[in-house]
XYZ file of N, CA, C and O in Angstrom:
532
model
N 9.870 -7.707 -9.017
C 9.171 -8.896 -8.589
C 9.033 -8.877 -7.071
O 10.024 -8.828 -6.356
N 7.816 -8.909 -6.589
C 7.585 -8.932 -5.151
C 7.741 -10.360 -4.628
O 7.493 -11.317 -5.349
N 8.133 -10.501 -3.355
C 8.429 -11.823 -2.809
C 7.204 -12.645 -2.424
O 7.339 -13.677 -1.792
N 6.014 -12.208 -2.761
C 4.786 -12.903 -2.371
C 3.670 -12.471 -3.317
O 3.868 -11.603 -4.163
N 2.476 -13.060 -3.164
C 1.351 -12.627 -3.999
C 1.164 -11.109 -3.910
O 1.280 -10.523 -2.827
N 0.879 -10.500 -5.042
C 0.757 -9.044 -5.083
C -0.342 -8.622 -6.054
O -0.721 -9.382 -6.940
N -0.831 -7.413 -5.829
C -1.815 -6.809 -6.727
C -1.389 -5.370 -7.007
O -0.719 -4.742 -6.195
N -1.781 -4.887 -8.159
C -1.507 -3.496 -8.511
C -2.804 -2.714 -8.370
O -3.833 -3.098 -8.922
N -2.737 -1.614 -7.611
C -3.910 -0.818 -7.277
C -3.562 0.655 -7.451
O -2.444 1.065 -7.135
N -4.521 1.443 -7.927
C -4.308 2.883 -7.985
C -4.611 3.451 -6.603
O -5.698 3.232 -6.055
N -3.658 4.156 -6.029
C -3.794 4.743 -4.690
C -3.865 6.258 -4.836
O -2.947 6.877 -5.377
N -4.969 6.840 -4.356
C -5.159 8.291 -4.447
C -5.236 8.884 -3.044
O -6.000 8.398 -2.196
N -4.430 9.916 -2.788
C -4.403 10.634 -1.519
C -5.048 12.002 -1.727
O -4.408 12.919 -2.252
N -6.321 12.159 -1.347
C -7.051 13.399 -1.643
C -6.445 14.662 -1.029
O -6.451 15.713 -1.662
N -5.922 14.588 0.187
C -5.407 15.792 0.843
C -4.307 16.470 0.039
O -4.216 17.690 -0.008
N -3.493 15.667 -0.633
C -2.395 16.245 -1.417
C -2.621 16.104 -2.925
O -1.729 16.411 -3.711
N -3.815 15.651 -3.308
C -4.165 15.472 -4.717
C -3.078 14.709 -5.476
O -2.549 15.157 -6.485
N -2.766 13.531 -4.949
C -1.722 12.704 -5.547
C -2.238 11.281 -5.728
O -2.834 10.712 -4.813
N -1.977 10.704 -6.884
C -2.341 9.316 -7.133
C -1.320 8.636 -8.008
O -0.676 9.282 -8.850
N -1.159 7.325 -7.802
C -0.265 6.542 -8.645
C -0.588 5.061 -8.498
O -1.193 4.637 -7.509
N -0.182 4.282 -9.489
C -0.314 2.829 -9.411
C 0.714 2.307 -8.419
O 1.883 2.692 -8.462
N 0.275 1.441 -7.523
C 1.147 0.902 -6.484
C 1.084 -0.621 -6.533
O 0.003 -1.204 -6.656
N 2.241 -1.249 -6.432
C 2.322 -2.700 -6.297
C 2.259 -3.030 -4.814
O 3.166 -2.677 -4.060
N 1.170 -3.686 -4.393
C 0.970 -4.062 -3.005
C 1.190 -5.558 -2.837
O 0.560 -6.362 -3.527
N 2.057 -5.924 -1.907
C 2.197 -7.317 -1.525
C 1.031 -7.652 -0.597
O 0.712 -6.888 0.311
N 0.357 -8.768 -0.845
C -0.756 -9.195 -0.010
C -0.174 -9.750 1.291
O 0.623 -10.690 1.270
N -0.557 -9.141 2.425
C 0.013 -9.523 3.717
C -1.094 -9.770 4.729
O -1.621 -8.833 5.330
N -1.439 -11.034 4.918
C -2.510 -11.380 5.853
C -2.108 -11.134 7.301
O -2.953 -11.127 8.187
N -0.835 -10.898 7.557
C -0.375 -10.611 8.910
C -0.381 -9.134 9.247
O -0.191 -8.759 10.402
N -0.601 -8.284 8.256
C -0.616 -6.834 8.489
C -2.040 -6.385 8.786
O -2.957 -6.674 8.025
N -2.224 -5.674 9.881
C -3.580 -5.207 10.214
C -4.030 -4.094 9.281
O -5.221 -3.961 9.011
N -3.090 -3.301 8.782
C -3.458 -2.184 7.911
C -2.615 -2.130 6.652
O -1.554 -2.752 6.561
N -3.100 -1.381 5.700
C -2.422 -1.189 4.423
C -1.432 -0.040 4.559
O -1.724 0.963 5.204
N -0.253 -0.200 3.952
C 0.745 0.860 4.079
C 1.601 0.986 2.820
O 1.785 0.036 2.072
N 2.090 2.210 2.644
C 3.048 2.514 1.583
C 4.432 2.541 2.204
O 4.655 3.209 3.227
N 5.350 1.833 1.605
C 6.731 1.767 2.077
C 7.673 2.045 0.919
O 7.255 2.229 -0.219
N 8.948 2.023 1.205
C 9.969 2.119 0.170
C 9.882 3.385 -0.657
O 9.575 4.467 -0.149
N 10.134 3.236 -1.943
C 10.183 4.380 -2.859
C 8.880 5.158 -2.876
O 8.883 6.397 -2.921
N 7.742 4.464 -2.835
C 6.444 5.151 -2.839
C 6.360 6.119 -1.660
O 5.979 7.276 -1.808
N 6.711 5.647 -0.460
C 6.653 6.485 0.740
C 7.725 7.572 0.711
O 7.463 8.720 1.084
N 8.907 7.224 0.278
C 10.015 8.189 0.255
C 9.661 9.410 -0.595
O 9.938 10.546 -0.205
N 9.035 9.179 -1.728
C 8.696 10.284 -2.633
C 7.608 11.207 -2.085
O 7.402 12.299 -2.607
N 6.902 10.792 -1.035
C 5.826 11.600 -0.441
C 6.248 12.346 0.816
O 5.463 13.125 1.365
N 7.443 12.137 1.305
C 7.866 12.658 2.608
C 7.626 14.156 2.787
O 7.125 14.579 3.822
N 7.969 14.955 1.811
C 7.854 16.411 1.962
C 6.405 16.886 2.065
O 6.159 18.011 2.473
N 5.456 16.046 1.725
C 4.044 16.442 1.725
C 3.266 15.862 2.908
O 2.069 16.058 3.021
N 3.958 15.156 3.793
C 3.305 14.515 4.927
C 3.205 15.464 6.122
O 4.022 16.356 6.284
N 2.190 15.228 6.950
C 1.935 16.031 8.136
C 2.514 15.322 9.359
O 1.992 14.278 9.760
N 3.564 15.881 9.992
C 4.183 15.230 11.153
C 3.211 14.997 12.319
O 3.425 14.091 13.121
N 2.156 15.767 12.398
C 1.185 15.598 13.485
C 0.428 14.276 13.378
O -0.222 13.859 14.338
N 0.502 13.603 12.221
C -0.235 12.347 12.031
C 0.623 11.110 12.275
O 0.155 9.994 12.088
N 1.882 11.284 12.693
C 2.777 10.138 12.906
C 2.282 9.242 14.032
O 1.789 9.717 15.051
N 2.419 7.933 13.811
C 2.080 6.956 14.846
C 3.060 5.791 14.729
O 3.574 5.506 13.643
N 3.345 5.108 15.836
C 4.265 3.964 15.788
C 3.541 2.703 15.317
O 2.359 2.509 15.587
N 4.279 1.873 14.623
C 3.741 0.589 14.179
C 4.863 -0.439 14.233
O 6.011 -0.127 13.917
N 4.512 -1.641 14.621
C 5.522 -2.682 14.698
C 4.990 -4.015 14.238
O 3.784 -4.232 14.168
N 5.902 -4.897 13.919
C 5.549 -6.239 13.473
C 6.774 -7.115 13.492
O 7.804 -6.751 14.074
N 6.686 -8.221 12.815
C 7.781 -9.182 12.808
C 9.058 -8.590 12.203
O 10.162 -8.969 12.559
N 8.916 -7.617 11.315
C 10.075 -7.003 10.669
C 10.676 -5.853 11.441
O 11.643 -5.254 11.002
N 10.115 -5.510 12.578
C 10.641 -4.391 13.354
C 9.567 -3.343 13.569
O 8.371 -3.614 13.422
N 9.992 -2.129 13.891
C 9.033 -1.055 14.113
C 9.533 0.229 13.491
O 10.745 0.416 13.305
N 8.603 1.089 13.149
C 8.929 2.409 12.628
C 7.693 3.296 12.756
O 6.639 2.852 13.212
N 7.842 4.524 12.356
C 6.757 5.489 12.411
C 6.086 5.560 11.028
O 6.749 5.436 10.001
N 4.774 5.790 11.054
C 4.008 5.951 9.824
C 3.170 7.218 9.911
O 2.644 7.540 10.977
N 3.046 7.904 8.792
C 2.100 9.008 8.679
C 0.738 8.404 8.375
O 0.638 7.416 7.630
N -0.318 8.985 8.911
C -1.668 8.519 8.630
C -2.296 9.450 7.588
O -2.292 10.671 7.753
N -2.827 8.889 6.529
C -3.489 9.652 5.465
C -4.764 8.943 5.040
O -4.828 7.717 5.032
N -5.762 9.703 4.680
C -6.953 9.155 4.029
C -6.554 8.792 2.603
O -5.803 9.514 1.954
N -7.053 7.668 2.137
C -6.714 7.222 0.787
C -7.906 6.535 0.144
O -8.753 5.952 0.830
N -7.940 6.615 -1.161
C -8.859 5.809 -1.964
C -8.016 4.794 -2.708
O -7.067 5.158 -3.407
N -8.334 3.527 -2.523
C -7.704 2.481 -3.315
C -8.683 2.118 -4.417
O -9.818 1.727 -4.141
N -8.253 2.285 -5.648
C -9.136 2.100 -6.792
C -8.736 0.819 -7.516
O -7.620 0.686 -8.014
N -9.677 -0.118 -7.536
C -9.471 -1.436 -8.124
C -10.198 -1.525 -9.459
O -11.171 -0.829 -9.695
N -9.737 -2.442 -10.302
C -10.384 -2.729 -11.582
C -10.871 -4.168 -11.524
O -10.110 -5.067 -11.192
N -12.156 -4.388 -11.841
C -12.687 -5.753 -11.761
C -12.521 -6.481 -13.096
O -11.957 -5.948 -14.054
N -13.011 -7.720 -13.141
C -12.818 -8.556 -14.343
C -13.537 -8.012 -15.575
O -13.222 -8.392 -16.690
N -14.497 -7.076 -15.392
C -15.171 -6.463 -16.540
C -14.548 -5.113 -16.888
O -15.091 -4.374 -17.688
N -13.408 -4.804 -16.252
C -12.680 -3.563 -16.470
C -13.370 -2.351 -15.844
O -13.050 -1.222 -16.161
N -14.349 -2.586 -14.970
C -15.016 -1.502 -14.250
C -14.196 -1.137 -13.021
O -13.497 -1.972 -12.453
N -14.296 0.117 -12.609
C -13.553 0.596 -11.455
C -14.444 0.633 -10.222
O -15.630 0.919 -10.316
N -13.880 0.344 -9.066
C -14.561 0.555 -7.796
C -13.489 0.896 -6.769
O -12.300 0.667 -6.989
N -13.890 1.486 -5.663
C -12.889 1.942 -4.705
C -13.240 1.574 -3.269
O -14.393 1.310 -2.951
N -12.227 1.585 -2.445
C -12.346 1.410 -1.005
C -11.657 2.610 -0.360
O -10.531 2.962 -0.726
N -12.321 3.238 0.587
C -11.754 4.367 1.315
C -11.156 3.845 2.615
O -11.827 3.129 3.365
N -9.893 4.166 2.873
C -9.210 3.668 4.064
C -8.300 4.750 4.634
O -8.011 5.754 3.985
N -7.822 4.505 5.853
C -6.684 5.234 6.399
C -5.463 4.401 6.045
O -5.425 3.199 6.336
N -4.485 5.029 5.409
C -3.295 4.300 4.982
C -2.093 4.823 5.754
O -2.029 6.005 6.091
N -1.167 3.929 6.054
C 0.085 4.322 6.693
C 1.140 4.579 5.636
O 1.233 3.839 4.653
N 1.914 5.642 5.839
C 3.003 5.973 4.915
C 4.284 6.041 5.732
O 4.419 6.868 6.637
N 5.208 5.165 5.420
C 6.451 5.025 6.166
C 7.196 6.348 6.275
O 7.356 7.065 5.282
N 7.675 6.659 7.491
C 8.484 7.864 7.697
C 9.950 7.538 7.449
O 10.460 6.519 7.907
N 10.602 8.418 6.719
C 12.054 8.349 6.555
C 12.634 9.491 7.371
O 12.361 10.661 7.095
N 13.411 9.167 8.384
C 13.948 10.172 9.296
C 15.072 10.936 8.601
O 15.979 10.326 8.014
N 14.990 12.264 8.673
C 16.026 13.113 8.051
C 17.388 12.744 8.626
O 17.531 12.513 9.818
N 18.365 12.692 7.757
C 19.719 12.366 8.180
C 20.026 10.884 8.132
O 21.183 10.494 8.248
N 18.990 10.046 7.974
C 19.206 8.606 7.875
C 19.700 8.274 6.470
O 19.182 8.805 5.484
N 20.696 7.421 6.392
C 21.196 7.010 5.089
C 20.134 6.158 4.387
O 19.654 5.169 4.938
N 19.753 6.573 3.189
C 18.753 5.851 2.403
C 19.487 4.854 1.514
O 20.239 5.230 0.622
N 19.264 3.576 1.777
C 19.935 2.517 1.020
C 18.968 1.911 0.000
O 17.750 2.007 0.164
N 19.498 1.274 -1.030
C 18.618 0.597 -1.993
C 17.714 -0.440 -1.333
O 16.562 -0.595 -1.713
N 18.210 -1.131 -0.307
C 17.402 -2.135 0.388
C 16.208 -1.487 1.079
O 15.114 -2.030 1.093
N 16.433 -0.318 1.683
C 15.359 0.408 2.363
C 14.283 0.839 1.374
O 13.094 0.763 1.657
N 14.698 1.259 0.199
C 13.738 1.705 -0.814
C 12.996 0.546 -1.474
O 11.961 0.753 -2.090
N 13.493 -0.677 -1.321
C 12.830 -1.855 -1.899
C 11.764 -2.439 -0.988
O 11.077 -3.383 -1.367
N 11.614 -1.908 0.227
C 10.625 -2.436 1.165
C 9.237 -2.380 0.507
O 8.808 -1.328 0.038
N 8.532 -3.501 0.417
C 7.269 -3.514 -0.327
C 6.123 -2.829 0.408
O 6.073 -2.787 1.635
N 5.214 -2.296 -0.372
C 3.953 -1.786 0.167
C 3.103 -2.994 0.528
O 3.193 -4.041 -0.118
N 2.283 -2.850 1.575
C 1.512 -3.988 2.067
C 0.015 -3.724 1.967
O -0.456 -2.669 2.381
N -0.707 -4.675 1.425
C -2.164 -4.656 1.433
C -2.585 -5.505 2.619
O -2.370 -6.717 2.634
N -3.147 -4.851 3.648
C -3.420 -5.528 4.909
C -4.864 -5.960 5.081
O -5.698 -5.859 4.171
N -5.149 -6.403 6.291
C -6.468 -6.948 6.604
C -7.582 -5.909 6.577
O -8.754 -6.271 6.491
N -7.244 -4.606 6.638
C -8.295 -3.598 6.503
C -8.989 -3.714 5.148
O -10.164 -3.404 5.018
N -8.295 -4.236 4.154
C -8.874 -4.510 2.825
C -9.206 -5.985 2.686
O -10.280 -6.361 2.211
N -8.306 -6.852 3.102
C -8.473 -8.289 2.866
C -9.703 -8.880 3.556
O -10.259 -9.865 3.070
N -10.151 -8.294 4.664
C -11.351 -8.810 5.336
C -12.624 -8.492 4.552
O -13.684 -9.035 4.860
N -12.517 -7.669 3.523
C -13.675 -7.297 2.704
C -13.752 -8.107 1.420
O -14.622 -7.864 0.582
N -12.829 -9.050 1.253
C -12.808 -9.772 -0.020
C -12.354 -11.214 0.171
O -11.870 -11.606 1.232
N -12.522 -11.970 -0.890
C -11.977 -13.321 -0.966
C -10.675 -13.205 -1.748
O -10.632 -12.571 -2.809
N -9.632 -13.799 -1.221
C -8.309 -13.724 -1.820
C -7.960 -15.084 -2.421
O -8.020 -16.098 -1.736
N -7.620 -15.103 -3.709
C -7.252 -16.343 -4.398
C -5.883 -16.144 -5.037
O -5.660 -15.166 -5.752
N -4.984 -17.100 -4.770
C -3.638 -17.033 -5.339
C -3.327 -18.350 -6.032
O -3.350 -19.409 -5.419
N -3.038 -18.267 -7.328
C -2.660 -19.432 -8.119
C -1.182 -19.285 -8.470
O -0.821 -18.555 -9.397
N -0.328 -19.935 -7.681
C 1.113 -19.786 -7.855
C 1.579 -20.272 -9.228
O 2.442 -19.656 -9.858
N 0.995 -21.364 -9.709
C 1.408 -21.907 -11.012
C 1.185 -20.910 -12.143
O 1.982 -20.815 -13.061
N 0.092 -20.164 -12.056
C -0.218 -19.172 -13.094
C 0.268 -17.771 -12.712
O 0.079 -16.826 -13.461
N 0.869 -17.644 -11.513
C 1.285 -16.347 -10.971
C 0.131 -15.343 -11.043
O 0.270 -14.230 -11.541
N -1.028 -15.792 -10.553
C -2.239 -14.974 -10.615
C -2.787 -14.741 -9.215
O -3.028 -15.689 -8.473
N -2.983 -13.470 -8.873
C -3.569 -13.080 -7.599
C -4.886 -12.377 -7.886
O -4.921 -11.441 -8.687
N -5.948 -12.813 -7.233
C -7.261 -12.202 -7.444
C -7.898 -11.869 -6.114
O -7.785 -12.631 -5.149
N -8.589 -10.741 -6.073
C -9.374 -10.334 -4.921
C -10.810 -10.219 -5.385
O -11.096 -9.554 -6.388
N -11.730 -10.858 -4.674
C -13.160 -10.805 -5.006
C -13.877 -10.146 -3.850
O -14.006 -10.724 -2.779
N -14.314 -8.903 -4.065
C -14.964 -8.151 -2.995
C -16.408 -8.605 -2.822
O -17.115 -8.851 -3.797
N -16.824 -8.740 -1.562
C -18.170 -9.207 -1.253
C -19.001 -8.094 -0.647
O -18.532 -7.124 -0.178
């Protein structure tokens, strides 16, 4: 259970031919979309260190790998459509103790996607919807 409105999206990384369903917490305060926690940890060996960049926010700062990604959404008619973005993938520094709390850090769907859609959240029904315009 994520601590805020969330959506499930298929995330495909073409450079490494990898895709999986990702639970993204909707974060209007995040400028970009990023993979964190277990999703990012499992990709570490396939990331390019030359793409690392620093990122910070209210929760602190860390390094992220930059990757091209396709986020594949399913609409209300069950049709697929995608958005191509640069996605950040959290770096886990070798030798750092990996704790369960660190692996629970949620993936964030940021304003790079949210500015392209209308976001509706019905807390009573626990329903999050994105309507792309």
